[in-house]
mmCIF file with all atom_site columns, C-alpha atoms in Angstrom:
data_model
loop_
_atom_site.group_PDB
_atom_site.id
_atom_site.type_symbol
_atom_site.label_atom_id
_atom_site.label_alt_id
_atom_site.label_comp_id
_atom_site.label_asym_id
_atom_site.label_entity_id
_atom_site.label_seq_id
_atom_site.pdbx_PDB_ins_code
_atom_site.Cartn_x
_atom_site.Cartn_y
_atom_site.Cartn_z
_atom_site.occupancy
_atom_site.B_iso_or_equiv
_atom_site.pdbx_formal_charge
_atom_site.auth_seq_id
_atom_site.auth_comp_id
_atom_site.auth_asym_id
_atom_site.auth_atom_id
_atom_site.pdbx_PDB_model_num
ATOM 1   C CA . MET Z 1 1   ? 83.332  114.866 134.893 1.00 53.00 ? 1   MET Z CA 1
ATOM 2   C CA . THR Z 1 2   ? 83.981  117.724 132.459 1.00 53.00 ? 2   THR Z CA 1
ATOM 3   C CA . PRO Z 1 3   ? 83.591  116.666 128.810 1.00 60.00 ? 3   PRO Z CA 1
ATOM 4   C CA . PHE Z 1 4   ? 86.562  116.966 126.503 1.00 51.00 ? 4   PHE Z CA 1
ATOM 5   C CA . PRO Z 1 5   ? 86.412  120.368 124.758 1.00 55.00 ? 5   PRO Z CA 1
ATOM 6   C CA . LYS Z 1 6   ? 85.400  120.483 121.107 1.00 57.00 ? 6   LYS Z CA 1
ATOM 7   C CA . HIS Z 1 7   ? 88.095  121.303 118.614 1.00 51.00 ? 7   HIS Z CA 1
ATOM 8   C CA . LYS Z 1 8   ? 88.272  122.474 115.035 1.00 52.00 ? 8   LYS Z CA 1
ATOM 9   C CA . ILE Z 1 9   ? 91.102  120.290 113.794 1.00 50.00 ? 9   ILE Z CA 1
ATOM 10  C CA . LEU Z 1 10  ? 90.582  119.182 110.213 1.00 49.00 ? 10  LEU Z CA 1
ATOM 11  C CA . GLN Z 1 11  ? 90.662  115.431 109.801 1.00 51.00 ? 11  GLN Z CA 1
ATOM 12  C CA . GLU Z 1 12  ? 92.356  113.976 106.743 1.00 51.00 ? 12  GLU Z CA 1
ATOM 13  C CA . PRO Z 1 13  ? 91.084  110.615 105.562 1.00 51.00 ? 13  PRO Z CA 1
ATOM 14  C CA . GLN Z 1 14  ? 93.338  107.862 106.882 1.00 49.00 ? 14  GLN Z CA 1
ATOM 15  C CA . LYS Z 1 15  ? 95.350  105.935 104.347 1.00 50.00 ? 15  LYS Z CA 1
ATOM 16  C CA . ARG Z 1 16  ? 96.152  102.309 104.942 1.00 47.00 ? 16  ARG Z CA 1
ATOM 17  C CA . ILE Z 1 17  ? 99.422  100.712 104.046 1.00 46.00 ? 17  ILE Z CA 1
ATOM 18  C CA . ASP Z 1 18  ? 99.065  97.361  102.312 1.00 50.00 ? 18  ASP Z CA 1
ATOM 19  C CA . PHE Z 1 19  ? 101.161 95.460  104.825 1.00 48.00 ? 19  PHE Z CA 1
ATOM 20  C CA . CYS Z 1 20  ? 100.179 97.240  108.030 1.00 49.00 ? 20  CYS Z CA 1
ATOM 21  C CA . PRO Z 1 21  ? 97.343  99.557  109.143 1.00 48.00 ? 21  PRO Z CA 1
ATOM 22  C CA . ILE Z 1 22  ? 99.591  101.460 111.587 1.00 50.00 ? 22  ILE Z CA 1
ATOM 23  C CA . LEU Z 1 23  ? 100.778 105.029 111.261 1.00 50.00 ? 23  LEU Z CA 1
ATOM 24  C CA . ILE Z 1 24  ? 103.468 106.073 113.729 1.00 52.00 ? 24  ILE Z CA 1
ATOM 25  C CA . CYS Z 1 25  ? 102.714 109.616 114.780 1.00 55.00 ? 25  CYS Z CA 1
ATOM 26  C CA . GLU Z 1 26  ? 105.462 112.216 115.053 1.00 57.00 ? 26  GLU Z CA 1
ATOM 27  C CA . PHE Z 1 27  ? 104.138 112.829 118.560 1.00 61.00 ? 27  PHE Z CA 1
ATOM 28  C CA . PHE Z 1 28  ? 106.526 110.043 119.624 1.00 63.00 ? 28  PHE Z CA 1
ATOM 29  C CA . THR Z 1 29  ? 109.631 111.833 118.308 1.00 67.00 ? 29  THR Z CA 1
ATOM 30  C CA . ASP Z 1 30  ? 112.250 112.170 121.077 1.00 75.00 ? 30  ASP Z CA 1
ATOM 31  C CA . MET Z 1 31  ? 110.561 109.510 123.175 1.00 81.00 ? 31  MET Z CA 1
ATOM 32  C CA . GLU Z 1 32  ? 112.041 106.185 124.142 1.00 87.00 ? 32  GLU Z CA 1
ATOM 33  C CA . VAL Z 1 33  ? 110.129 102.926 124.134 1.00 88.00 ? 33  VAL Z CA 1
ATOM 34  C CA . LEU Z 1 34  ? 110.638 99.982  126.490 1.00 91.00 ? 34  LEU Z CA 1
ATOM 35  C CA . GLN Z 1 35  ? 109.103 96.761  125.208 1.00 92.00 ? 35  GLN Z CA 1
ATOM 36  C CA . VAL Z 1 36  ? 107.929 94.375  127.943 1.00 93.00 ? 36  VAL Z CA 1
ATOM 37  C CA . PHE Z 1 37  ? 107.045 90.828  126.840 1.00 93.00 ? 37  PHE Z CA 1
ATOM 38  C CA . GLY Z 1 38  ? 105.182 88.357  129.055 1.00 92.00 ? 38  GLY Z CA 1
ATOM 39  C CA . GLU Z 1 39  ? 106.536 84.821  128.565 1.00 92.00 ? 39  GLU Z CA 1
ATOM 40  C CA . GLU Z 1 40  ? 103.315 83.137  129.686 1.00 92.00 ? 40  GLU Z CA 1
ATOM 41  C CA . THR Z 1 41  ? 100.793 85.265  127.781 1.00 92.00 ? 41  THR Z CA 1
ATOM 42  C CA . LYS Z 1 42  ? 103.028 86.190  124.805 1.00 93.00 ? 42  LYS Z CA 1
ATOM 43  C CA . GLU Z 1 43  ? 101.678 89.757  125.075 1.00 93.00 ? 43  GLU Z CA 1
ATOM 44  C CA . TYR Z 1 44  ? 103.657 92.994  124.611 1.00 93.00 ? 44  TYR Z CA 1
ATOM 45  C CA . ILE Z 1 45  ? 103.189 96.166  126.633 1.00 93.00 ? 45  ILE Z CA 1
ATOM 46  C CA . PHE Z 1 46  ? 105.213 99.258  125.818 1.00 91.00 ? 46  PHE Z CA 1
ATOM 47  C CA . GLY Z 1 47  ? 106.482 101.827 128.322 1.00 93.00 ? 47  GLY Z CA 1
ATOM 48  C CA . LEU Z 1 48  ? 106.767 105.314 126.823 1.00 91.00 ? 48  LEU Z CA 1
ATOM 49  C CA . TYR Z 1 49  ? 109.510 107.529 128.241 1.00 92.00 ? 49  TYR Z CA 1
ATOM 50  C CA . LYS Z 1 50  ? 110.395 111.190 127.840 1.00 90.00 ? 50  LYS Z CA 1
ATOM 51  C CA . SER Z 1 51  ? 113.651 112.425 129.369 1.00 90.00 ? 51  SER Z CA 1
ATOM 52  C CA . GLY Z 1 52  ? 114.014 109.044 131.046 1.00 92.00 ? 52  GLY Z CA 1
ATOM 53  C CA . LEU Z 1 53  ? 110.693 109.249 132.934 1.00 95.00 ? 53  LEU Z CA 1
ATOM 54  C CA . LEU Z 1 54  ? 107.667 107.034 132.296 1.00 95.00 ? 54  LEU Z CA 1
ATOM 55  C CA . ILE Z 1 55  ? 104.870 109.103 130.794 1.00 93.00 ? 55  ILE Z CA 1
ATOM 56  C CA . GLY Z 1 56  ? 102.539 106.336 129.675 1.00 91.00 ? 56  GLY Z CA 1
ATOM 57  C CA . THR Z 1 57  ? 102.064 102.872 128.302 1.00 92.00 ? 57  THR Z CA 1
ATOM 58  C CA . ALA Z 1 58  ? 100.709 101.396 125.087 1.00 90.00 ? 58  ALA Z CA 1
ATOM 59  C CA . TYR Z 1 59  ? 99.013  98.038  124.662 1.00 92.00 ? 59  TYR Z CA 1
ATOM 60  C CA . PHE Z 1 60  ? 97.572  96.785  121.376 1.00 89.00 ? 60  PHE Z CA 1
ATOM 61  C CA . GLY Z 1 61  ? 96.130  93.468  122.480 1.00 89.00 ? 61  GLY Z CA 1
ATOM 62  C CA . ASN Z 1 62  ? 92.734  92.467  123.846 1.00 90.00 ? 62  ASN Z CA 1
ATOM 63  C CA . LEU Z 1 63  ? 93.675  90.062  126.649 1.00 93.00 ? 63  LEU Z CA 1
ATOM 64  C CA . TYR Z 1 64  ? 94.082  92.662  129.412 1.00 93.00 ? 64  TYR Z CA 1
ATOM 65  C CA . ASN Z 1 65  ? 91.533  95.146  130.692 1.00 93.00 ? 65  ASN Z CA 1
ATOM 66  C CA . ASP Z 1 66  ? 92.425  98.550  132.183 1.00 92.00 ? 66  ASP Z CA 1
ATOM 67  C CA . LYS Z 1 67  ? 92.664  97.172  135.727 1.00 94.00 ? 67  LYS Z CA 1
ATOM 68  C CA . ASP Z 1 68  ? 95.078  94.433  134.597 1.00 93.00 ? 68  ASP Z CA 1
ATOM 69  C CA . LEU Z 1 69  ? 97.199  96.952  132.692 1.00 93.00 ? 69  LEU Z CA 1
ATOM 70  C CA . LEU Z 1 70  ? 97.468  99.226  135.718 1.00 94.00 ? 70  LEU Z CA 1
ATOM 71  C CA . GLN Z 1 71  ? 98.657  96.308  137.863 1.00 94.00 ? 71  GLN Z CA 1
ATOM 72  C CA . ILE Z 1 72  ? 101.178 95.230  135.211 1.00 93.00 ? 72  ILE Z CA 1
ATOM 73  C CA . LYS Z 1 73  ? 102.446 98.807  134.914 1.00 94.00 ? 73  LYS Z CA 1
ATOM 74  C CA . ARG Z 1 74  ? 102.934 99.075  138.679 1.00 94.00 ? 74  ARG Z CA 1
ATOM 75  C CA . GLU Z 1 75  ? 104.708 95.733  138.946 1.00 94.00 ? 75  GLU Z CA 1
ATOM 76  C CA . PHE Z 1 76  ? 106.773 95.433  135.770 1.00 95.00 ? 76  PHE Z CA 1
ATOM 77  C CA . ILE Z 1 77  ? 107.390 98.855  134.189 1.00 95.00 ? 77  ILE Z CA 1
ATOM 78  C CA . PRO Z 1 78  ? 109.954 101.117 135.907 1.00 96.00 ? 78  PRO Z CA 1
ATOM 79  C CA . GLU Z 1 79  ? 109.135 104.766 136.534 1.00 96.00 ? 79  GLU Z CA 1
ATOM 80  C CA . LYS Z 1 80  ? 112.677 105.696 135.458 1.00 96.00 ? 80  LYS Z CA 1
ATOM 81  C CA . LEU Z 1 81  ? 114.315 104.219 132.400 1.00 93.00 ? 81  LEU Z CA 1
ATOM 82  C CA . ASP Z 1 82  ? 117.607 104.068 134.308 1.00 94.00 ? 82  ASP Z CA 1
ATOM 83  C CA . ASP Z 1 83  ? 116.044 101.409 136.586 1.00 95.00 ? 83  ASP Z CA 1
ATOM 84  C CA . VAL Z 1 84  ? 115.522 98.857  133.790 1.00 93.00 ? 84  VAL Z CA 1
ATOM 85  C CA . GLN Z 1 85  ? 118.568 96.751  134.727 1.00 93.00 ? 85  GLN Z CA 1
ATOM 86  C CA . LYS Z 1 86  ? 117.246 96.468  138.290 1.00 95.00 ? 86  LYS Z CA 1
ATOM 87  C CA . TYR Z 1 87  ? 113.909 95.179  136.944 1.00 93.00 ? 87  TYR Z CA 1
ATOM 88  C CA . VAL Z 1 88  ? 115.675 92.745  134.601 1.00 93.00 ? 88  VAL Z CA 1
ATOM 89  C CA . LYS Z 1 89  ? 117.486 91.212  137.580 1.00 93.00 ? 89  LYS Z CA 1
ATOM 90  C CA . GLU Z 1 90  ? 114.497 91.171  139.960 1.00 94.00 ? 90  GLU Z CA 1
ATOM 91  C CA . LYS Z 1 91  ? 111.527 90.240  137.755 1.00 92.00 ? 91  LYS Z CA 1
ATOM 92  C CA . SER Z 1 92  ? 110.887 86.845  136.238 1.00 91.00 ? 92  SER Z CA 1
ATOM 93  C CA . GLY Z 1 93  ? 108.512 85.779  133.485 1.00 92.00 ? 93  GLY Z CA 1
ATOM 94  C CA . VAL Z 1 94  ? 109.054 88.938  131.443 1.00 92.00 ? 94  VAL Z CA 1
ATOM 95  C CA . TRP Z 1 95  ? 111.592 90.120  128.872 1.00 92.00 ? 95  TRP Z CA 1
ATOM 96  C CA . TYR Z 1 96  ? 112.673 93.736  128.517 1.00 92.00 ? 96  TYR Z CA 1
ATOM 97  C CA . SER Z 1 97  ? 113.845 95.185  125.198 1.00 89.00 ? 97  SER Z CA 1
ATOM 98  C CA . LYS Z 1 98  ? 114.810 98.739  124.378 1.00 85.00 ? 98  LYS Z CA 1
ATOM 99  C CA . PHE Z 1 99  ? 115.657 99.853  120.888 1.00 74.00 ? 99  PHE Z CA 1
ATOM 100 C CA . HIS Z 1 100 ? 117.776 102.812 119.906 1.00 71.00 ? 100 HIS Z CA 1
ATOM 101 C CA . GLN Z 1 101 ? 115.729 105.718 118.552 1.00 67.00 ? 101 GLN Z CA 1
ATOM 102 C CA . SER Z 1 102 ? 117.356 105.308 115.147 1.00 64.00 ? 102 SER Z CA 1
ATOM 103 C CA . GLN Z 1 103 ? 115.385 102.059 114.806 1.00 64.00 ? 103 GLN Z CA 1
ATOM 104 C CA . TYR Z 1 104 ? 112.007 103.820 114.947 1.00 59.00 ? 104 TYR Z CA 1
ATOM 105 C CA . ALA Z 1 105 ? 110.348 104.536 111.630 1.00 56.00 ? 105 ALA Z CA 1
ATOM 106 C CA . TRP Z 1 106 ? 107.823 107.020 110.274 1.00 51.00 ? 106 TRP Z CA 1
ATOM 107 C CA . ILE Z 1 107 ? 105.335 105.176 108.099 1.00 50.00 ? 107 ILE Z CA 1
ATOM 108 C CA . SER Z 1 108 ? 103.297 107.309 105.726 1.00 50.00 ? 108 SER Z CA 1
ATOM 109 C CA . ASP Z 1 109 ? 102.134 107.150 102.105 1.00 48.00 ? 109 ASP Z CA 1
ATOM 110 C CA . ARG Z 1 110 ? 104.073 103.928 101.497 1.00 49.00 ? 110 ARG Z CA 1
ATOM 111 C CA . ILE Z 1 111 ? 107.356 105.631 102.430 1.00 48.00 ? 111 ILE Z CA 1
ATOM 112 C CA . ILE Z 1 112 ? 109.429 104.503 105.380 1.00 51.00 ? 112 ILE Z CA 1
ATOM 113 C CA . THR Z 1 113 ? 111.931 106.943 106.836 1.00 51.00 ? 113 THR Z CA 1
ATOM 114 C CA . LYS Z 1 114 ? 113.844 107.158 110.094 1.00 52.00 ? 114 LYS Z CA 1
ATOM 115 C CA . VAL Z 1 115 ? 112.631 109.567 112.737 1.00 50.00 ? 115 VAL Z CA 1
ATOM 116 C CA . LYS Z 1 116 ? 115.391 112.093 113.471 1.00 52.00 ? 116 LYS Z CA 1
#
């Protein structure tokens, strides 16, 4: 496997926010997020969509390994965002939530602003 190429990007020291150590990157601007919640495990997995197509997932827990996440993605996360209602009707044991983009926030230097 080819190693990831070296880069010369300057790294700024990360700042932590008192109430949460998360910084939402502007990389996610113009993306849509589908939140999938497992009733049994109480875990959240997020489908990331660009132009209505699934481009990836995010998981911040430690219960699932990569193999589990791939299986969950295949079974419970639609490839097209337009297919969510079909999944809601057909799948059991999971809840689907999608928030409008105006509900996303940029968190930086103790300032919270909406992503436009």
